[in-house]
Amino acid sequence: MALNRREFTQRSAVAGLALTGAVGVLATAPEALAGDDHDGDHGQDDGPGRGPGRDRLGYGPLVADPDGLLALPEGFTYRVITRTGVTRLESGEFTPAKHDGTAAFAGPRGTTYLVNNHEIKGDRAKAEFPVPLAEGLVYDPKAAGGCTVVEVHRDGTVAEWVGIAGTSTNCAGGRTDWGTWLTCEENSDLAGKNGMTKDHGYVFEVDPRDRRANLDPKPLKFFGRYDHEAVVIDPKRGHAYLTEDASGPNGLLFRWVPPQGFEHGRGRLRGLADDAGVLQAARCIDSAGRFVDDLSRATRIGTVYGVDWVDVPDRDARTTPVRKQFTDDQVTRGRKLEGMWWADGGTYVVSSYAREESPGEDHDGQVWFYDPKRRTLTLKVLFGVNPAPEQDGAYDSPDNITVSPYGGLVIAEDGEGVQHLVGATDSGRTYPIARNDLNDSEFAGVVFSPDGDTLYASIQNPGIMVAITGPWRRQPRR
């Protein structure tokens, strides 16, 4: 049912007063970096990691790494978990290249399972370190991408094996409440193109705890075929929300509504028909009831749009890409719709930047929050254009994100120049967590361990996963 102007105005007014888990503006100016916070405790209760100095923003300035890999605040350390061409899988092959989206799962006896995407595109014959073609786990033997499962034991030992192989350009994805990882192909080559023998552009499910469940990989075609980025599942309603990283025209935000009576659980998605449920694209309206053609139109933190959902005509898109099945007055587009994370009763959604390809204002990143109860999309974070990305001290181009157990967000940069892991408080003050001292490759796969003690992240090229530990503490809300 479409929102009318009166209904949307009422809902957006409520949303404006109660922004669940609110995150405000992310300044890109150097003065937005870590410093002392004199705002006091703001009524927060003591929690894990809290103690003397808990009211300070962030963890202090970054200290250059003598090994030239990762700059961290004083008191923090890192450990390399996997490294392309160096560490090896259980089967003997080297860890694959191009680490990307990652999820963490609790295993037995303090073990942590990490499902790690490898964003390798094209014919595997051209890839130096493709995901190995493990028996029974291959979708397309000509594709180089896939996922590995990294098992980190309490004593520090690490094992790694293939979760799925023969997929293409596995970028981000999403963790499910039933303990699996949905890995997304950000490439929609049809069979016969670029050496592929099967169609691509799908979502696949990987179970880190049950290797048998991953045998004979099946694309979840009901989520649509396009350049997927990320996905989250609404644990209450069962809806899936998905982002598309595309341009010419810009990509879309999707919702998948499951068949009536369907209940999520381990292995149940694989049992659905290819056309199960309904795939829909977002159509936004502003508080005056006017259609919004692109998310770049929003220039103020706190902007709230109402959201309608429009059915996708042909979700498998064999002749016309899904985003081109709509005219520009039917759906709302966004440039580089990237990472997502479910928290606070809704989903955070990233748009990495906007330039001449977008009809609105240039920016270097937005983070939106979709509230499914109110059907509103609220702009929480806005990066202004970074005038000097090659200089340390400014942030741009958010990509993967996670919600921190210590408050606010942790954001992985995928921009130009210096790359950071960035923390943002609930009110939007920012602070650095890490800097890539090795090269200018993006950060990816940012996620906390189930116990909150360790932050895992990767430098995509050459492909290095690290575990960061230190004196984490609750961040001030303001």
Coordinates of C-alpha atoms in Angstrom, one line a residue:
M1 CA 0.0 0.0 0.0
A2 CA 1.4 3.4 -1.1
L3 CA 2.1 6.0 1.5
N4 CA 0.0 9.1 1.1
R5 CA 1.4 12.6 2.0
R6 CA -0.5 12.9 5.3
E7 CA 0.5 9.4 6.5
F8 CA 4.2 10.0 5.6
T9 CA 4.2 13.4 7.3
Q10 CA 3.0 11.8 10.5
R11 CA 5.5 9.0 10.3
S12 CA 8.5 11.3 9.5
A13 CA 7.6 13.6 12.4
V14 CA 7.8 10.7 14.8
A15 CA 11.0 9.5 13.2
G16 CA 12.5 12.9 13.5
L17 CA 11.9 12.8 17.3
A18 CA 13.1 9.3 17.8
L19 CA 16.0 8.3 15.5
T20 CA 16.7 4.9 16.8
G21 CA 20.4 4.4 17.2
A22 CA 20.9 7.8 15.7
V23 CA 24.1 8.6 14.0
G24 CA 24.6 12.2 12.8
V25 CA 26.9 14.0 10.4
L26 CA 30.4 12.6 9.7
A27 CA 32.6 15.6 9.2
T28 CA 35.5 15.2 6.8
A29 CA 37.5 18.1 8.2
P30 CA 40.6 17.2 10.2
E31 CA 39.2 18.8 13.4
A32 CA 36.7 15.9 13.4
L33 CA 39.4 13.5 14.3
A34 CA 39.9 12.0 17.7
G35 CA 40.3 14.4 20.6
D36 CA 39.0 14.9 24.1
D37 CA 35.3 14.9 24.6
H38 CA 34.2 17.3 27.3
D39 CA 30.5 16.6 27.1
G40 CA 30.5 14.3 30.1
D41 CA 28.9 10.9 30.6
H42 CA 25.5 11.7 29.1
G43 CA 23.8 9.4 31.5
Q44 CA 25.3 6.2 30.1
D45 CA 25.7 3.2 32.4
D46 CA 29.0 1.6 32.8
G47 CA 29.5 -1.3 30.5
P48 CA 32.2 -3.5 29.0
G49 CA 35.4 -1.7 28.3
R50 CA 34.4 1.3 30.4
G51 CA 36.7 2.9 33.0
P52 CA 38.8 6.0 33.6
G53 CA 38.7 8.3 30.6
R54 CA 35.6 6.7 29.2
D55 CA 34.2 10.1 28.2
R56 CA 36.9 10.8 25.7
L57 CA 36.1 10.4 22.1
G58 CA 37.9 7.6 20.3
Y59 CA 41.2 6.2 21.4
G60 CA 43.7 8.9 20.6
P61 CA 46.0 9.5 17.6
L62 CA 47.2 6.7 15.3
V63 CA 50.7 5.5 15.8
A64 CA 52.6 4.6 12.7
D65 CA 53.4 0.9 12.3
P66 CA 57.2 0.1 12.3
D67 CA 56.3 -2.9 10.1
G68 CA 54.5 -0.6 7.7
L69 CA 51.1 -2.4 7.7
L70 CA 48.6 -1.0 10.1
A71 CA 48.6 2.2 12.2
L72 CA 46.6 1.9 15.5
P73 CA 46.0 4.0 18.6
E74 CA 48.5 3.5 21.5
G75 CA 47.6 0.3 23.4
F76 CA 46.1 -1.5 20.4
T77 CA 47.8 -4.4 18.6
Y78 CA 47.0 -6.4 15.5
R79 CA 47.7 -9.9 14.3
V80 CA 47.7 -11.1 10.7
I81 CA 45.1 -13.9 10.4
T82 CA 45.3 -14.7 6.7
R83 CA 47.5 -13.3 3.9
T84 CA 47.1 -14.0 0.2
G85 CA 50.0 -16.0 -1.2
V86 CA 51.4 -16.7 2.3
T87 CA 49.0 -18.5 4.5
R88 CA 47.5 -21.8 3.3
L89 CA 44.2 -23.5 3.4
E90 CA 43.7 -26.9 4.9
S91 CA 43.9 -28.4 1.4
G92 CA 47.3 -26.9 0.9
E93 CA 46.5 -24.0 -1.5
F94 CA 47.4 -20.4 -0.7
T95 CA 44.7 -18.1 0.8
P96 CA 42.8 -16.6 -2.2
A97 CA 43.1 -12.9 -3.1
K98 CA 40.9 -9.8 -2.7
H99 CA 39.4 -10.1 0.7
D100 CA 36.1 -8.4 1.1
G101 CA 32.8 -8.7 3.1
T102 CA 33.0 -10.8 6.2
A103 CA 30.8 -12.1 9.0
A104 CA 31.7 -13.6 12.4
F105 CA 30.1 -16.5 14.1
A106 CA 30.6 -18.1 17.5
G107 CA 31.9 -21.7 17.4
P108 CA 32.5 -24.3 20.0
R109 CA 35.0 -23.8 22.9
G110 CA 35.6 -20.2 22.2
T111 CA 36.3 -20.6 18.4
T112 CA 35.3 -17.9 16.0
Y113 CA 34.3 -18.6 12.5
L114 CA 34.8 -15.9 9.9
V115 CA 33.2 -16.3 6.4
N116 CA 35.4 -14.2 4.1
N117 CA 34.4 -13.1 0.6
H118 CA 37.0 -13.0 -2.2
E119 CA 36.0 -10.4 -4.8
I120 CA 37.8 -12.0 -7.7
K121 CA 36.3 -11.3 -11.1
G122 CA 36.5 -13.0 -14.5
D123 CA 38.1 -16.2 -15.8
R124 CA 39.9 -18.1 -13.1
A125 CA 42.7 -19.0 -15.5
K126 CA 43.7 -15.3 -15.3
A127 CA 43.7 -15.1 -11.5
E128 CA 46.9 -15.7 -9.6
F129 CA 45.2 -16.7 -6.4
P130 CA 41.6 -17.8 -7.1
V131 CA 39.4 -19.7 -4.7
P132 CA 40.3 -23.3 -5.1
L133 CA 37.8 -25.6 -6.8
A134 CA 37.0 -27.8 -3.7
E135 CA 35.1 -30.9 -4.6
G136 CA 31.3 -30.5 -4.3
L137 CA 31.5 -26.8 -3.6
V138 CA 31.8 -25.4 -7.1
Y139 CA 29.1 -23.4 -8.9
D140 CA 31.0 -22.4 -12.1
P141 CA 34.4 -24.0 -12.7
K142 CA 35.5 -21.1 -14.8
A143 CA 34.8 -18.4 -12.2
A144 CA 37.6 -17.3 -9.7
G145 CA 35.7 -16.0 -6.7
G146 CA 34.0 -17.4 -3.7
C147 CA 34.3 -17.6 0.1
T148 CA 36.6 -19.1 2.6
V149 CA 35.8 -20.0 6.2
V150 CA 38.5 -18.9 8.6
E151 CA 38.4 -20.7 12.0
V152 CA 40.2 -18.9 14.8
H153 CA 40.8 -20.9 17.9
R154 CA 41.1 -19.5 21.4
D155 CA 44.8 -20.5 21.5
G156 CA 45.5 -18.4 18.4
T157 CA 45.7 -21.2 15.9
V158 CA 44.0 -20.7 12.5
A159 CA 42.5 -23.0 9.9
E160 CA 40.9 -22.0 6.6
W161 CA 38.9 -23.9 4.1
V162 CA 36.6 -23.2 1.1
G163 CA 33.0 -22.4 1.7
I164 CA 32.0 -21.9 -1.9
A165 CA 33.9 -21.7 -5.1
G166 CA 33.2 -20.8 -8.8
T167 CA 31.3 -17.6 -8.1
S168 CA 32.3 -14.2 -9.4
T169 CA 33.2 -10.9 -7.7
N170 CA 31.9 -11.9 -4.2
C171 CA 31.8 -8.4 -2.7
A172 CA 29.7 -8.0 0.5
G173 CA 26.7 -10.0 1.7
G174 CA 24.9 -10.4 5.0
R175 CA 24.8 -12.5 8.2
T176 CA 21.6 -14.4 9.0
D177 CA 20.0 -14.9 12.4
W178 CA 20.2 -18.7 11.8
G179 CA 24.0 -18.6 11.6
T180 CA 24.8 -18.5 7.9
W181 CA 26.3 -16.0 5.4
L182 CA 24.6 -14.8 2.3
T183 CA 27.4 -14.0 -0.2
C184 CA 26.6 -11.6 -3.1
E185 CA 28.0 -11.6 -6.6
E186 CA 28.7 -8.1 -7.8
N187 CA 28.9 -9.3 -11.4
S188 CA 26.0 -10.3 -13.7
D189 CA 27.8 -12.0 -16.6
L190 CA 25.7 -14.5 -18.4
A191 CA 27.0 -17.9 -19.5
G192 CA 29.3 -17.4 -22.4
K193 CA 30.6 -14.0 -21.4
N194 CA 34.1 -13.5 -20.1
G195 CA 34.6 -17.2 -20.1
M196 CA 31.7 -18.0 -17.7
T197 CA 29.8 -21.3 -18.1
K198 CA 26.9 -20.4 -15.9
D199 CA 24.9 -17.2 -15.3
H200 CA 26.1 -14.9 -12.5
G201 CA 24.7 -12.1 -10.5
Y202 CA 23.1 -14.1 -7.7
V203 CA 23.2 -14.6 -3.9
F204 CA 24.4 -17.9 -2.4
E205 CA 24.2 -19.2 1.2
V206 CA 27.3 -20.5 3.1
D207 CA 27.1 -22.3 6.4
P208 CA 30.3 -22.0 8.4
R209 CA 29.4 -24.7 10.9
D210 CA 28.1 -27.4 8.5
R211 CA 30.3 -28.1 5.5
R212 CA 27.8 -30.6 4.1
A213 CA 25.2 -27.9 3.9
N214 CA 27.4 -26.1 1.3
L215 CA 27.6 -29.0 -1.2
D216 CA 26.1 -28.4 -4.6
P217 CA 25.8 -24.6 -4.4
K218 CA 22.5 -23.2 -5.5
P219 CA 21.9 -19.6 -6.5
L220 CA 19.0 -18.0 -4.7
K221 CA 17.5 -16.6 -7.8
F222 CA 14.4 -15.2 -6.1
F223 CA 16.6 -12.4 -4.8
G224 CA 17.2 -11.3 -8.5
R225 CA 20.1 -11.2 -10.9
Y226 CA 22.1 -8.0 -10.9
D227 CA 25.3 -6.6 -9.4
H228 CA 24.6 -7.4 -5.8
E229 CA 26.5 -5.7 -3.0
A230 CA 24.9 -6.6 0.4
V231 CA 21.9 -8.1 2.0
V232 CA 20.2 -8.1 5.4
I233 CA 17.2 -10.1 6.7
D234 CA 14.6 -8.5 8.9
P235 CA 14.3 -11.1 11.7
K236 CA 10.8 -10.0 12.6
R237 CA 9.1 -9.8 9.2
G238 CA 11.3 -12.1 7.2
H239 CA 11.9 -9.5 4.4
A240 CA 15.3 -9.3 2.8
Y241 CA 16.8 -5.9 1.8
L242 CA 19.5 -5.8 -0.8
T243 CA 21.8 -3.2 -2.4
E244 CA 23.0 -2.9 -6.0
D245 CA 26.3 -1.3 -6.8
A246 CA 25.9 -0.1 -10.4
S247 CA 25.8 3.0 -12.6
G248 CA 24.4 4.0 -16.0
P249 CA 21.8 4.3 -14.5
N250 CA 22.5 4.3 -10.8
G251 CA 21.6 1.2 -8.7
L252 CA 18.6 0.4 -6.6
L253 CA 17.6 -0.6 -3.1
F254 CA 15.6 -3.7 -3.1
R255 CA 13.2 -5.5 -0.8
W256 CA 12.3 -9.2 -1.1
V257 CA 9.0 -10.3 0.4
P258 CA 8.9 -14.0 1.2
P259 CA 6.0 -16.3 0.2
Q260 CA 3.1 -16.2 2.7
G261 CA 3.7 -18.6 5.6
F262 CA 7.4 -19.0 4.9
E263 CA 9.7 -19.2 7.9
H264 CA 13.4 -18.6 7.7
G265 CA 15.9 -21.2 9.0
R266 CA 18.9 -23.3 8.2
G267 CA 18.6 -24.6 4.6
R268 CA 15.2 -23.2 4.0
L269 CA 16.1 -20.7 1.4
R270 CA 17.6 -23.4 -0.8
G271 CA 14.2 -25.1 -0.9
L272 CA 12.3 -22.1 -2.4
A273 CA 11.4 -21.9 -6.1
D274 CA 13.4 -19.5 -8.3
D275 CA 10.4 -17.1 -8.5
A276 CA 9.4 -17.4 -4.9
G277 CA 8.2 -14.2 -3.1
V278 CA 8.2 -10.8 -4.6
L279 CA 11.2 -8.6 -5.4
Q280 CA 10.6 -4.9 -5.2
A281 CA 12.6 -1.7 -5.7
A282 CA 12.4 1.4 -3.4
R283 CA 10.5 4.6 -4.5
C284 CA 11.0 7.5 -2.1
I285 CA 8.9 10.6 -1.5
D286 CA 9.7 13.7 0.5
S287 CA 7.6 15.3 3.2
A288 CA 5.8 17.3 0.6
G289 CA 4.8 14.2 -1.2
R290 CA 7.2 14.8 -4.1
F291 CA 9.0 11.9 -5.8
V292 CA 12.7 11.7 -5.1
D293 CA 14.6 10.4 -8.1
D294 CA 18.0 9.9 -6.5
L295 CA 19.4 9.7 -2.9
S296 CA 22.0 12.4 -3.8
R297 CA 19.1 14.9 -3.6
A298 CA 19.5 14.8 0.2
T299 CA 21.9 17.4 1.5
R300 CA 21.0 17.7 5.1
I301 CA 21.5 15.2 8.0
G302 CA 18.1 14.1 9.3
T303 CA 16.4 14.2 5.9
V304 CA 13.5 11.7 6.0
Y305 CA 11.9 10.1 3.0
G306 CA 8.9 7.9 2.9
V307 CA 9.4 4.6 1.0
D308 CA 7.0 2.7 -1.3
W309 CA 8.0 -0.5 -2.9
V310 CA 7.5 -1.2 -6.7
D311 CA 7.4 -4.8 -8.0
V312 CA 10.3 -5.8 -10.3
P313 CA 9.0 -6.9 -13.7
D314 CA 11.7 -9.5 -14.5
R315 CA 14.0 -10.3 -11.7
D316 CA 16.2 -12.7 -13.6
A317 CA 16.9 -10.0 -16.1
R318 CA 18.2 -12.1 -19.0
T319 CA 17.5 -9.4 -21.6
T320 CA 17.2 -6.1 -19.7
P321 CA 19.1 -5.4 -16.4
V322 CA 16.7 -4.9 -13.5
R323 CA 17.6 -1.3 -12.9
K324 CA 16.9 -0.5 -16.6
Q325 CA 13.4 -2.0 -16.4
F326 CA 12.2 1.1 -14.7
T327 CA 12.0 4.7 -16.0
D328 CA 13.6 7.4 -13.9
D329 CA 10.2 8.5 -12.5
Q330 CA 9.3 5.1 -11.1
V331 CA 12.1 4.3 -8.6
T332 CA 14.7 6.0 -6.5
R333 CA 18.4 5.4 -7.5
G334 CA 21.7 5.8 -5.6
R335 CA 25.3 5.7 -6.7
K336 CA 27.4 2.8 -5.3
L337 CA 24.9 1.4 -2.9
E338 CA 27.2 -0.6 -0.8
G339 CA 27.3 -2.1 2.7
M340 CA 24.4 -2.8 5.0
W341 CA 24.0 -3.8 8.6
W342 CA 20.8 -4.8 10.5
A343 CA 20.5 -3.2 14.0
D344 CA 18.2 -0.9 16.0
G345 CA 15.1 -2.5 14.4
G346 CA 16.1 -1.6 10.8
T347 CA 19.0 -1.5 8.3
Y348 CA 21.8 0.9 7.8
V349 CA 22.5 1.4 4.1
V350 CA 25.6 3.0 2.5
S351 CA 25.9 5.1 -0.7
S352 CA 29.6 5.6 -1.2
Y353 CA 29.7 8.8 -3.2
A354 CA 27.9 10.9 -5.9
R355 CA 29.4 12.9 -8.8
E356 CA 28.3 13.8 -12.3
E357 CA 26.5 10.6 -12.8
S358 CA 24.0 11.6 -10.1
P359 CA 21.4 14.4 -10.4
G360 CA 21.8 15.8 -6.9
E361 CA 24.7 17.2 -4.9
D362 CA 28.2 15.8 -5.0
H363 CA 29.2 14.0 -1.8
D364 CA 31.7 11.5 -0.6
G365 CA 29.4 9.2 1.2
Q366 CA 26.0 8.7 2.9
V367 CA 24.7 6.3 5.5
W368 CA 20.9 5.9 5.6
F369 CA 18.7 4.1 8.1
Y370 CA 15.6 2.3 6.9
D371 CA 12.9 1.8 9.5
P372 CA 10.5 -1.0 8.2
K373 CA 7.9 -0.2 10.8
R374 CA 7.5 3.4 9.7
R375 CA 8.6 2.8 6.1
T376 CA 11.0 5.7 6.3
L377 CA 14.6 6.2 5.1
T378 CA 16.6 8.7 7.2
L379 CA 20.0 10.2 6.3
K380 CA 22.2 9.6 9.3
V381 CA 25.7 10.3 7.9
L382 CA 26.9 12.6 5.2
F383 CA 30.6 12.9 4.1
G384 CA 31.3 16.2 2.3
V385 CA 33.6 16.0 -0.7
N386 CA 37.1 15.3 0.5
P387 CA 39.4 17.9 -1.3
A388 CA 42.6 16.1 -0.5
P389 CA 42.2 12.3 -0.1
E390 CA 45.9 11.8 -0.4
Q391 CA 46.4 13.6 2.9
D392 CA 45.8 11.9 6.2
G393 CA 43.1 13.3 8.4
A394 CA 39.9 13.3 6.2
Y395 CA 37.5 10.5 5.5
D396 CA 35.5 9.6 2.4
S397 CA 33.8 6.8 0.5
P398 CA 32.3 4.5 3.1
D399 CA 31.8 0.9 2.0
N400 CA 31.5 -2.0 4.5
I401 CA 30.0 -1.0 7.8
T402 CA 29.2 -2.7 11.1
V403 CA 27.4 -1.6 14.3
S404 CA 29.9 -1.5 17.2
P405 CA 29.1 -3.1 20.6
Y406 CA 30.7 0.0 22.1
G407 CA 28.2 2.4 20.4
G408 CA 27.9 3.9 16.9
L409 CA 29.3 2.6 13.7
V410 CA 32.6 1.3 12.4
I411 CA 33.1 2.2 8.7
A412 CA 35.6 0.9 6.2
E413 CA 36.9 3.4 3.7
D414 CA 37.1 2.6 0.0
G415 CA 38.1 5.9 -1.5
E416 CA 41.1 7.6 -3.0
G417 CA 44.4 8.1 -1.2
V418 CA 44.8 7.3 2.5
Q419 CA 42.4 4.5 3.8
H420 CA 41.0 4.2 7.3
L421 CA 38.8 2.3 9.6
V422 CA 36.6 5.1 11.1
G423 CA 34.4 5.1 14.2
A424 CA 31.3 7.3 14.4
T425 CA 29.4 8.0 17.6
D426 CA 25.7 8.1 17.8
S427 CA 25.7 11.8 17.3
G428 CA 28.2 11.6 14.5
R429 CA 31.5 12.6 16.0
T430 CA 34.3 10.7 14.2
Y431 CA 37.6 9.1 15.3
P432 CA 40.2 7.0 13.6
I433 CA 40.6 3.3 14.5
A434 CA 43.2 2.2 12.0
R435 CA 45.1 3.4 8.9
N436 CA 46.5 1.4 6.1
D437 CA 50.2 2.1 6.2
L438 CA 51.0 -0.5 3.5
N439 CA 49.3 1.0 0.4
D440 CA 46.2 2.8 -0.8
S441 CA 44.0 -0.3 -1.0
E442 CA 40.5 -0.2 0.6
F443 CA 39.6 -1.7 4.0
A444 CA 36.8 -4.3 3.9
G445 CA 35.2 -7.0 5.9
V446 CA 34.9 -5.0 9.1
V447 CA 33.2 -7.0 11.9
F448 CA 33.5 -7.6 15.7
S449 CA 34.0 -11.0 17.1
P450 CA 30.9 -12.5 18.9
D451 CA 32.4 -11.5 22.3
G452 CA 33.2 -8.0 21.2
D453 CA 36.9 -8.3 22.1
T454 CA 38.3 -8.3 18.6
L455 CA 37.7 -6.2 15.5
Y456 CA 38.4 -8.1 12.3
A457 CA 39.1 -6.3 9.1
S458 CA 40.9 -6.8 5.8
I459 CA 43.1 -4.8 3.4
Q460 CA 41.7 -6.0 0.1
N461 CA 44.9 -5.9 -1.8
P462 CA 47.1 -7.9 -1.5
G463 CA 44.6 -9.6 0.7
I464 CA 45.3 -9.4 4.4
M465 CA 42.9 -10.2 7.3
V466 CA 43.9 -8.8 10.6
A467 CA 42.5 -9.1 14.2
I468 CA 42.7 -5.9 16.2
T469 CA 42.6 -5.9 20.0
G470 CA 43.0 -3.3 22.7
P471 CA 41.3 -1.2 25.3
W472 CA 37.9 -0.9 23.7
R473 CA 35.4 1.2 25.6
R474 CA 32.0 2.6 25.3
Q475 CA 32.0 5.8 23.2
P476 CA 30.2 8.9 24.2
R477 CA 26.9 9.4 22.5
R478 CA 27.6 13.1 21.6

